[in-house]
Amino acid sequence: FNSLNHDMTLPEFKFIWYMEYSHRMWGRLVGLAYILPAAYFWHRGWLSRPLKGRVLALCGLVCFQGLLGWYMVKSGLEEKPDSYDIPRVSQYRLAAHLGSALVLYSASLWTGLSLLLPQHKLPETKQLLRLRQYAHGTTALIFLTALSGAFVAGLDAGLVYNSFPKMGERWIPDDLLAFSPMLRNMFENPTTVQFDHRILGIASVTAVTALYLFSRKIPLPQRTRMAVTSLLAVACMQ
């Protein structure tokens, strides 16, 4: 308010405040939805030894996620006397918060599906091994793309260029490596951050498409085929 939004009204501030408050309350509700049932199941002896370790890890990750969220928001409240830009949280902490959430969500989904669905016993052929390795590589690429999106959001890098596939009139913009040292551009230069996100996004869609085409050559269970087809559909929609 003091630096930028001088004309903000009290109702406008309340809207932002309730957005933040609802997010915090929802996060705490998610934490309770993890920890309370886990404690009950543990007490009743319904968890196997391997599952106990996984449940502890998930509950720990829930608590860490909340702590990381607080740490992220704190960076947006720090005074920056030399800056007249829009107040914003650290893009590094935002990426860490998003990455932690993705890990938590993926681990939860994996754990739930492992308990609900019986595992298929497939012959360990060379093709199947390659498919599994390629799926892991694609997962890592998608995760990296999502993290790069957090840097785009944290720096408002999406506002720099709004044309595609070129950025403005050029394929490679002039200010791609404007910062020094060069490594800073990857995380702090809005142009480079948007450029990287575009490249990673295209690479992710290409990798998912290749994974789908490769999977069509291998005899797979119906459930697996449905998963790969759904992955391609969601990647195209994204």
PDB file of C-alpha atoms in Angstrom:
ATOM      1  CA  PHE A   1       0.000   0.000   0.000  1.00  0.00           C
ATOM      2  CA  ASN A   2       2.781   2.418   0.907  1.00  0.00           C
ATOM      3  CA  SER A   3       4.906   1.625  -2.152  1.00  0.00           C
ATOM      4  CA  LEU A   4       2.492   0.876  -4.967  1.00  0.00           C
ATOM      5  CA  ASN A   5      -1.230   0.308  -4.358  1.00  0.00           C
ATOM      6  CA  HIS A   6      -2.087   3.696  -2.837  1.00  0.00           C
ATOM      7  CA  ASP A   7      -5.701   3.536  -4.008  1.00  0.00           C
ATOM      8  CA  MET A   8      -6.490   0.077  -2.588  1.00  0.00           C
ATOM      9  CA  THR A   9      -9.760   0.034  -0.683  1.00  0.00           C
ATOM     10  CA  LEU A  10     -10.506  -1.969   2.451  1.00  0.00           C
ATOM     11  CA  PRO A  11     -12.828  -4.430   0.595  1.00  0.00           C
ATOM     12  CA  GLU A  12     -10.039  -5.058  -1.963  1.00  0.00           C
ATOM     13  CA  PHE A  13      -7.592  -5.772   0.835  1.00  0.00           C
ATOM     14  CA  LYS A  14     -10.094  -8.110   2.507  1.00  0.00           C
ATOM     15  CA  PHE A  15     -10.429 -10.084  -0.730  1.00  0.00           C
ATOM     16  CA  ILE A  16      -6.669 -10.723  -0.802  1.00  0.00           C
ATOM     17  CA  TRP A  17      -6.623 -11.460   2.929  1.00  0.00           C
ATOM     18  CA  TYR A  18      -9.420 -14.044   2.695  1.00  0.00           C
ATOM     19  CA  MET A  19      -7.712 -15.706  -0.301  1.00  0.00           C
ATOM     20  CA  GLU A  20      -4.568 -16.171   1.780  1.00  0.00           C
ATOM     21  CA  TYR A  21      -6.485 -17.186   4.901  1.00  0.00           C
ATOM     22  CA  SER A  22      -8.535 -19.795   2.987  1.00  0.00           C
ATOM     23  CA  HIS A  23      -5.361 -21.250   1.490  1.00  0.00           C
ATOM     24  CA  ARG A  24      -3.788 -21.592   4.929  1.00  0.00           C
ATOM     25  CA  MET A  25      -6.902 -23.163   6.433  1.00  0.00           C
ATOM     26  CA  TRP A  26      -7.204 -25.574   3.520  1.00  0.00           C
ATOM     27  CA  GLY A  27      -3.565 -26.574   3.942  1.00  0.00           C
ATOM     28  CA  ARG A  28      -4.102 -27.243   7.653  1.00  0.00           C
ATOM     29  CA  LEU A  29      -7.198 -29.284   6.829  1.00  0.00           C
ATOM     30  CA  VAL A  30      -5.133 -31.380   4.421  1.00  0.00           C
ATOM     31  CA  GLY A  31      -2.583 -31.906   7.190  1.00  0.00           C
ATOM     32  CA  LEU A  32      -5.274 -33.119   9.601  1.00  0.00           C
ATOM     33  CA  ALA A  33      -6.717 -35.385   6.888  1.00  0.00           C
ATOM     34  CA  TYR A  34      -3.281 -37.049   6.742  1.00  0.00           C
ATOM     35  CA  ILE A  35      -2.185 -37.153  10.338  1.00  0.00           C
ATOM     36  CA  LEU A  36      -5.399 -38.037  12.238  1.00  0.00           C
ATOM     37  CA  PRO A  37      -6.334 -41.130  10.155  1.00  0.00           C
ATOM     38  CA  ALA A  38      -2.675 -42.200  10.086  1.00  0.00           C
ATOM     39  CA  ALA A  39      -2.520 -42.071  13.908  1.00  0.00           C
ATOM     40  CA  TYR A  40      -5.778 -44.029  14.155  1.00  0.00           C
ATOM     41  CA  PHE A  41      -4.677 -46.728  11.704  1.00  0.00           C
ATOM     42  CA  TRP A  42      -1.310 -46.970  13.453  1.00  0.00           C
ATOM     43  CA  HIS A  43      -2.994 -47.355  16.833  1.00  0.00           C
ATOM     44  CA  ARG A  44      -5.306 -50.078  15.502  1.00  0.00           C
ATOM     45  CA  GLY A  45      -2.360 -52.016  14.073  1.00  0.00           C
ATOM     46  CA  TRP A  46      -3.628 -51.855  10.504  1.00  0.00           C
ATOM     47  CA  LEU A  47      -0.334 -50.683   9.003  1.00  0.00           C
ATOM     48  CA  SER A  48       2.414 -53.044   7.895  1.00  0.00           C
ATOM     49  CA  ARG A  49       6.018 -52.216   8.742  1.00  0.00           C
ATOM     50  CA  PRO A  50       6.889 -50.866   5.248  1.00  0.00           C
ATOM     51  CA  LEU A  51       3.667 -48.850   5.193  1.00  0.00           C
ATOM     52  CA  LYS A  52       4.482 -47.307   8.573  1.00  0.00           C
ATOM     53  CA  GLY A  53       7.689 -45.863   7.137  1.00  0.00           C
ATOM     54  CA  ARG A  54       5.831 -44.485   4.150  1.00  0.00           C
ATOM     55  CA  VAL A  55       3.092 -42.964   6.321  1.00  0.00           C
ATOM     56  CA  LEU A  56       5.681 -41.302   8.544  1.00  0.00           C
ATOM     57  CA  ALA A  57       7.426 -39.876   5.488  1.00  0.00           C
ATOM     58  CA  LEU A  58       4.155 -38.534   4.075  1.00  0.00           C
ATOM     59  CA  CYS A  59       3.131 -36.953   7.386  1.00  0.00           C
ATOM     60  CA  GLY A  60       6.585 -35.398   7.701  1.00  0.00           C
ATOM     61  CA  LEU A  61       6.288 -34.044   4.168  1.00  0.00           C
ATOM     62  CA  VAL A  62       2.889 -32.508   5.004  1.00  0.00           C
ATOM     63  CA  CYS A  63       4.424 -30.637   7.954  1.00  0.00           C
ATOM     64  CA  PHE A  64       7.429 -29.604   5.869  1.00  0.00           C
ATOM     65  CA  GLN A  65       5.089 -28.289   3.157  1.00  0.00           C
ATOM     66  CA  GLY A  66       3.358 -26.013   5.669  1.00  0.00           C
ATOM     67  CA  LEU A  67       6.690 -24.753   7.003  1.00  0.00           C
ATOM     68  CA  LEU A  68       7.919 -24.111   3.476  1.00  0.00           C
ATOM     69  CA  GLY A  69       4.737 -22.173   2.693  1.00  0.00           C
ATOM     70  CA  TRP A  70       5.304 -19.915   5.695  1.00  0.00           C
ATOM     71  CA  TYR A  71       8.936 -19.410   4.655  1.00  0.00           C
ATOM     72  CA  MET A  72       7.813 -18.506   1.128  1.00  0.00           C
ATOM     73  CA  VAL A  73       5.175 -15.973   2.227  1.00  0.00           C
ATOM     74  CA  LYS A  74       7.654 -14.394   4.641  1.00  0.00           C
ATOM     75  CA  SER A  75       9.879 -13.434   1.691  1.00  0.00           C
ATOM     76  CA  GLY A  76       7.033 -11.355   0.231  1.00  0.00           C
ATOM     77  CA  LEU A  77       6.649  -9.342   3.426  1.00  0.00           C
ATOM     78  CA  GLU A  78      10.263  -8.260   3.724  1.00  0.00           C
ATOM     79  CA  GLU A  79      11.025  -4.574   3.225  1.00  0.00           C
ATOM     80  CA  LYS A  80      12.981  -3.820   0.048  1.00  0.00           C
ATOM     81  CA  PRO A  81      13.813  -0.100   0.285  1.00  0.00           C
ATOM     82  CA  ASP A  82      15.506   0.044  -3.141  1.00  0.00           C
ATOM     83  CA  SER A  83      12.659  -1.683  -4.989  1.00  0.00           C
ATOM     84  CA  TYR A  84       9.514  -0.037  -6.346  1.00  0.00           C
ATOM     85  CA  ASP A  85       8.304  -3.173  -8.095  1.00  0.00           C
ATOM     86  CA  ILE A  86       5.178  -5.157  -7.252  1.00  0.00           C
ATOM     87  CA  PRO A  87       5.690  -6.895  -3.881  1.00  0.00           C
ATOM     88  CA  ARG A  88       6.332 -10.557  -4.572  1.00  0.00           C
ATOM     89  CA  VAL A  89       7.599 -13.696  -2.882  1.00  0.00           C
ATOM     90  CA  SER A  90      10.988 -15.194  -3.736  1.00  0.00           C
ATOM     91  CA  GLN A  91      10.786 -17.244  -6.930  1.00  0.00           C
ATOM     92  CA  TYR A  92      13.226 -19.726  -5.365  1.00  0.00           C
ATOM     93  CA  ARG A  93      10.948 -20.335  -2.372  1.00  0.00           C
ATOM     94  CA  LEU A  94       7.882 -20.472  -4.622  1.00  0.00           C
ATOM     95  CA  ALA A  95       9.531 -23.182  -6.742  1.00  0.00           C
ATOM     96  CA  ALA A  96      10.501 -25.108  -3.605  1.00  0.00           C
ATOM     97  CA  HIS A  97       6.934 -24.871  -2.258  1.00  0.00           C
ATOM     98  CA  LEU A  98       5.453 -26.074  -5.562  1.00  0.00           C
ATOM     99  CA  GLY A  99       8.031 -28.846  -5.929  1.00  0.00           C
ATOM    100  CA  SER A 100       7.353 -30.103  -2.413  1.00  0.00           C
ATOM    101  CA  ALA A 101       3.606 -30.093  -3.116  1.00  0.00           C
ATOM    102  CA  LEU A 102       4.085 -32.103  -6.320  1.00  0.00           C
ATOM    103  CA  VAL A 103       6.220 -34.671  -4.513  1.00  0.00           C
ATOM    104  CA  LEU A 104       3.644 -34.944  -1.724  1.00  0.00           C
ATOM    105  CA  TYR A 105       0.746 -35.308  -4.151  1.00  0.00           C
ATOM    106  CA  SER A 106       2.553 -37.871  -6.338  1.00  0.00           C
ATOM    107  CA  ALA A 107       3.693 -39.933  -3.349  1.00  0.00           C
ATOM    108  CA  SER A 108       0.170 -39.894  -1.903  1.00  0.00           C
ATOM    109  CA  LEU A 109      -1.386 -40.978  -5.186  1.00  0.00           C
ATOM    110  CA  TRP A 110       1.240 -43.684  -5.696  1.00  0.00           C
ATOM    111  CA  THR A 111       0.694 -45.017  -2.176  1.00  0.00           C
ATOM    112  CA  GLY A 112      -3.086 -45.036  -2.545  1.00  0.00           C
ATOM    113  CA  LEU A 113      -3.063 -46.771  -5.926  1.00  0.00           C
ATOM    114  CA  SER A 114      -0.518 -49.329  -4.679  1.00  0.00           C
ATOM    115  CA  LEU A 115      -2.956 -50.318  -1.923  1.00  0.00           C
ATOM    116  CA  LEU A 116      -6.128 -50.235  -4.032  1.00  0.00           C
ATOM    117  CA  LEU A 117      -4.924 -51.904  -7.224  1.00  0.00           C
ATOM    118  CA  PRO A 118      -3.133 -55.252  -7.442  1.00  0.00           C
ATOM    119  CA  GLN A 119       0.290 -55.098  -9.052  1.00  0.00           C
ATOM    120  CA  HIS A 120       0.620 -56.700 -12.482  1.00  0.00           C
ATOM    121  CA  LYS A 121       3.380 -59.299 -12.707  1.00  0.00           C
ATOM    122  CA  LEU A 122       4.889 -58.797 -16.147  1.00  0.00           C
ATOM    123  CA  PRO A 123       7.891 -60.584 -17.672  1.00  0.00           C
ATOM    124  CA  GLU A 124      10.960 -58.368 -17.383  1.00  0.00           C
ATOM    125  CA  THR A 125      11.674 -58.022 -21.094  1.00  0.00           C
ATOM    126  CA  LYS A 126      14.211 -55.624 -22.540  1.00  0.00           C
ATOM    127  CA  GLN A 127      11.424 -53.516 -24.065  1.00  0.00           C
ATOM    128  CA  LEU A 128       9.550 -53.269 -20.777  1.00  0.00           C
ATOM    129  CA  LEU A 129      12.716 -52.216 -18.962  1.00  0.00           C
ATOM    130  CA  ARG A 130      13.328 -49.491 -21.559  1.00  0.00           C
ATOM    131  CA  LEU A 131       9.728 -48.306 -21.254  1.00  0.00           C
ATOM    132  CA  ARG A 132      10.043 -48.048 -17.473  1.00  0.00           C
ATOM    133  CA  GLN A 133      13.316 -46.112 -17.736  1.00  0.00           C
ATOM    134  CA  TYR A 134      11.844 -43.786 -20.329  1.00  0.00           C
ATOM    135  CA  ALA A 135       8.765 -43.220 -18.152  1.00  0.00           C
ATOM    136  CA  HIS A 136      11.006 -42.253 -15.223  1.00  0.00           C
ATOM    137  CA  GLY A 137      12.952 -39.837 -17.440  1.00  0.00           C
ATOM    138  CA  THR A 138       9.721 -38.302 -18.721  1.00  0.00           C
ATOM    139  CA  THR A 139       8.505 -37.872 -15.147  1.00  0.00           C
ATOM    140  CA  ALA A 140      11.687 -36.002 -14.239  1.00  0.00           C
ATOM    141  CA  LEU A 141      11.322 -33.757 -17.304  1.00  0.00           C
ATOM    142  CA  ILE A 142       7.697 -32.924 -16.452  1.00  0.00           C
ATOM    143  CA  PHE A 143       8.690 -32.157 -12.858  1.00  0.00           C
ATOM    144  CA  LEU A 144      11.443 -29.826 -14.068  1.00  0.00           C
ATOM    145  CA  THR A 145       8.984 -28.111 -16.424  1.00  0.00           C
ATOM    146  CA  ALA A 146       6.549 -27.517 -13.562  1.00  0.00           C
ATOM    147  CA  LEU A 147       9.331 -26.035 -11.408  1.00  0.00           C
ATOM    148  CA  SER A 148      10.325 -23.724 -14.248  1.00  0.00           C
ATOM    149  CA  GLY A 149       6.692 -22.577 -14.303  1.00  0.00           C
ATOM    150  CA  ALA A 150       7.066 -21.476 -10.688  1.00  0.00           C
ATOM    151  CA  PHE A 151       9.942 -19.208 -11.727  1.00  0.00           C
ATOM    152  CA  VAL A 152       7.755 -17.796 -14.525  1.00  0.00           C
ATOM    153  CA  ALA A 153       5.026 -17.038 -11.974  1.00  0.00           C
ATOM    154  CA  GLY A 154       7.432 -15.668  -9.365  1.00  0.00           C
ATOM    155  CA  LEU A 155       9.004 -13.207 -11.824  1.00  0.00           C
ATOM    156  CA  ASP A 156       5.823 -12.424 -13.819  1.00  0.00           C
ATOM    157  CA  ALA A 157       7.883 -13.652 -16.771  1.00  0.00           C
ATOM    158  CA  GLY A 158       4.755 -14.549 -18.713  1.00  0.00           C
ATOM    159  CA  LEU A 159       4.155 -10.824 -19.267  1.00  0.00           C
ATOM    160  CA  VAL A 160       7.456 -10.244 -21.076  1.00  0.00           C
ATOM    161  CA  TYR A 161       6.576 -11.899 -24.406  1.00  0.00           C
ATOM    162  CA  ASN A 162       3.076 -12.948 -25.451  1.00  0.00           C
ATOM    163  CA  SER A 163       3.777 -14.301 -28.957  1.00  0.00           C
ATOM    164  CA  PHE A 164       4.455 -17.911 -29.938  1.00  0.00           C
ATOM    165  CA  PRO A 165       6.472 -19.672 -31.267  1.00  0.00           C
ATOM    166  CA  LYS A 166       8.670 -16.583 -31.665  1.00  0.00           C
ATOM    167  CA  MET A 167       9.398 -14.254 -28.778  1.00  0.00           C
ATOM    168  CA  GLY A 168       8.561 -10.890 -30.288  1.00  0.00           C
ATOM    169  CA  GLU A 169      10.170 -10.843 -33.734  1.00  0.00           C
ATOM    170  CA  ARG A 170      12.978 -13.240 -32.883  1.00  0.00           C
ATOM    171  CA  TRP A 171      13.380 -16.942 -32.178  1.00  0.00           C
ATOM    172  CA  ILE A 172      16.060 -16.147 -29.590  1.00  0.00           C
ATOM    173  CA  PRO A 173      15.541 -12.753 -27.874  1.00  0.00           C
ATOM    174  CA  ASP A 174      18.405 -10.291 -27.546  1.00  0.00           C
ATOM    175  CA  ASP A 175      18.209 -10.042 -23.744  1.00  0.00           C
ATOM    176  CA  LEU A 176      18.370 -13.793 -23.169  1.00  0.00           C
ATOM    177  CA  LEU A 177      21.747 -13.532 -21.396  1.00  0.00           C
ATOM    178  CA  ALA A 178      21.593  -9.938 -20.189  1.00  0.00           C
ATOM    179  CA  PHE A 179      22.476 -10.696 -16.559  1.00  0.00           C
ATOM    180  CA  SER A 180      25.925 -11.374 -15.166  1.00  0.00           C
ATOM    181  CA  PRO A 181      27.132 -13.897 -14.128  1.00  0.00           C
ATOM    182  CA  MET A 182      25.491 -16.005 -16.823  1.00  0.00           C
ATOM    183  CA  LEU A 183      23.935 -18.531 -14.420  1.00  0.00           C
ATOM    184  CA  ARG A 184      21.747 -15.770 -12.888  1.00  0.00           C
ATOM    185  CA  ASN A 185      19.793 -15.582 -16.130  1.00  0.00           C
ATOM    186  CA  MET A 186      18.375 -19.080 -15.580  1.00  0.00           C
ATOM    187  CA  PHE A 187      16.632 -18.022 -12.373  1.00  0.00           C
ATOM    188  CA  GLU A 188      16.352 -14.225 -12.330  1.00  0.00           C
ATOM    189  CA  ASN A 189      16.080 -12.989 -15.924  1.00  0.00           C
ATOM    190  CA  PRO A 190      12.354 -13.015 -16.874  1.00  0.00           C
ATOM    191  CA  THR A 191      13.161 -13.434 -20.583  1.00  0.00           C
ATOM    192  CA  THR A 192      15.413 -16.449 -19.994  1.00  0.00           C
ATOM    193  CA  VAL A 193      12.962 -17.973 -17.520  1.00  0.00           C
ATOM    194  CA  GLN A 194      10.110 -17.740 -20.037  1.00  0.00           C
ATOM    195  CA  PHE A 195      12.361 -19.072 -22.838  1.00  0.00           C
ATOM    196  CA  ASP A 196      13.421 -22.060 -20.703  1.00  0.00           C
ATOM    197  CA  HIS A 197       9.816 -22.810 -19.749  1.00  0.00           C
ATOM    198  CA  ARG A 198       8.771 -22.827 -23.399  1.00  0.00           C
ATOM    199  CA  ILE A 199      11.584 -25.192 -24.381  1.00  0.00           C
ATOM    200  CA  LEU A 200      10.901 -27.501 -21.430  1.00  0.00           C
ATOM    201  CA  GLY A 201       7.157 -27.507 -22.181  1.00  0.00           C
ATOM    202  CA  ILE A 202       7.726 -28.482 -25.813  1.00  0.00           C
ATOM    203  CA  ALA A 203      10.244 -31.129 -24.723  1.00  0.00           C
ATOM    204  CA  SER A 204       7.755 -32.565 -22.209  1.00  0.00           C
ATOM    205  CA  VAL A 205       4.965 -32.896 -24.778  1.00  0.00           C
ATOM    206  CA  THR A 206       7.418 -34.476 -27.224  1.00  0.00           C
ATOM    207  CA  ALA A 207       8.644 -36.941 -24.580  1.00  0.00           C
ATOM    208  CA  VAL A 208       5.089 -37.921 -23.589  1.00  0.00           C
ATOM    209  CA  THR A 209       4.154 -38.442 -27.254  1.00  0.00           C
ATOM    210  CA  ALA A 210       7.234 -40.612 -27.791  1.00  0.00           C
ATOM    211  CA  LEU A 211       6.404 -42.588 -24.645  1.00  0.00           C
ATOM    212  CA  TYR A 212       2.889 -43.220 -25.949  1.00  0.00           C
ATOM    213  CA  LEU A 213       4.114 -44.343 -29.389  1.00  0.00           C
ATOM    214  CA  PHE A 214       6.718 -46.639 -27.840  1.00  0.00           C
ATOM    215  CA  SER A 215       4.152 -48.169 -25.481  1.00  0.00           C
ATOM    216  CA  ARG A 216       1.980 -49.136 -28.456  1.00  0.00           C
ATOM    217  CA  LYS A 217       4.678 -51.581 -29.572  1.00  0.00           C
ATOM    218  CA  ILE A 218       4.668 -53.499 -26.275  1.00  0.00           C
ATOM    219  CA  PRO A 219       1.966 -55.882 -24.981  1.00  0.00           C
ATOM    220  CA  LEU A 220       0.724 -54.104 -21.843  1.00  0.00           C
ATOM    221  CA  PRO A 221      -2.242 -54.581 -19.484  1.00  0.00           C
ATOM    222  CA  GLN A 222      -5.346 -52.521 -20.239  1.00  0.00           C
ATOM    223  CA  ARG A 223      -4.856 -50.393 -17.130  1.00  0.00           C
ATOM    224  CA  THR A 224      -1.358 -49.407 -18.223  1.00  0.00           C
ATOM    225  CA  ARG A 225      -2.514 -48.544 -21.732  1.00  0.00           C
ATOM    226  CA  MET A 226      -5.260 -46.375 -20.269  1.00  0.00           C
ATOM    227  CA  ALA A 227      -2.719 -44.573 -18.083  1.00  0.00           C
ATOM    228  CA  VAL A 228      -0.369 -43.813 -20.993  1.00  0.00           C
ATOM    229  CA  THR A 229      -3.235 -42.637 -23.214  1.00  0.00           C
ATOM    230  CA  SER A 230      -4.541 -40.403 -20.415  1.00  0.00           C
ATOM    231  CA  LEU A 231      -1.046 -38.978 -19.945  1.00  0.00           C
ATOM    232  CA  LEU A 232      -0.882 -38.010 -23.627  1.00  0.00           C
ATOM    233  CA  ALA A 233      -4.366 -36.446 -23.504  1.00  0.00           C
ATOM    234  CA  VAL A 234      -3.546 -34.371 -20.406  1.00  0.00           C
ATOM    235  CA  ALA A 235      -0.179 -33.282 -21.860  1.00  0.00           C
ATOM    236  CA  CYS A 236      -1.870 -32.004 -25.044  1.00  0.00           C
ATOM    237  CA  MET A 237      -4.571 -30.240 -23.038  1.00  0.00           C
ATOM    238  CA  GLN A 238      -1.933 -28.646 -20.776  1.00  0.00           C
TER     239      GLN A 238
END
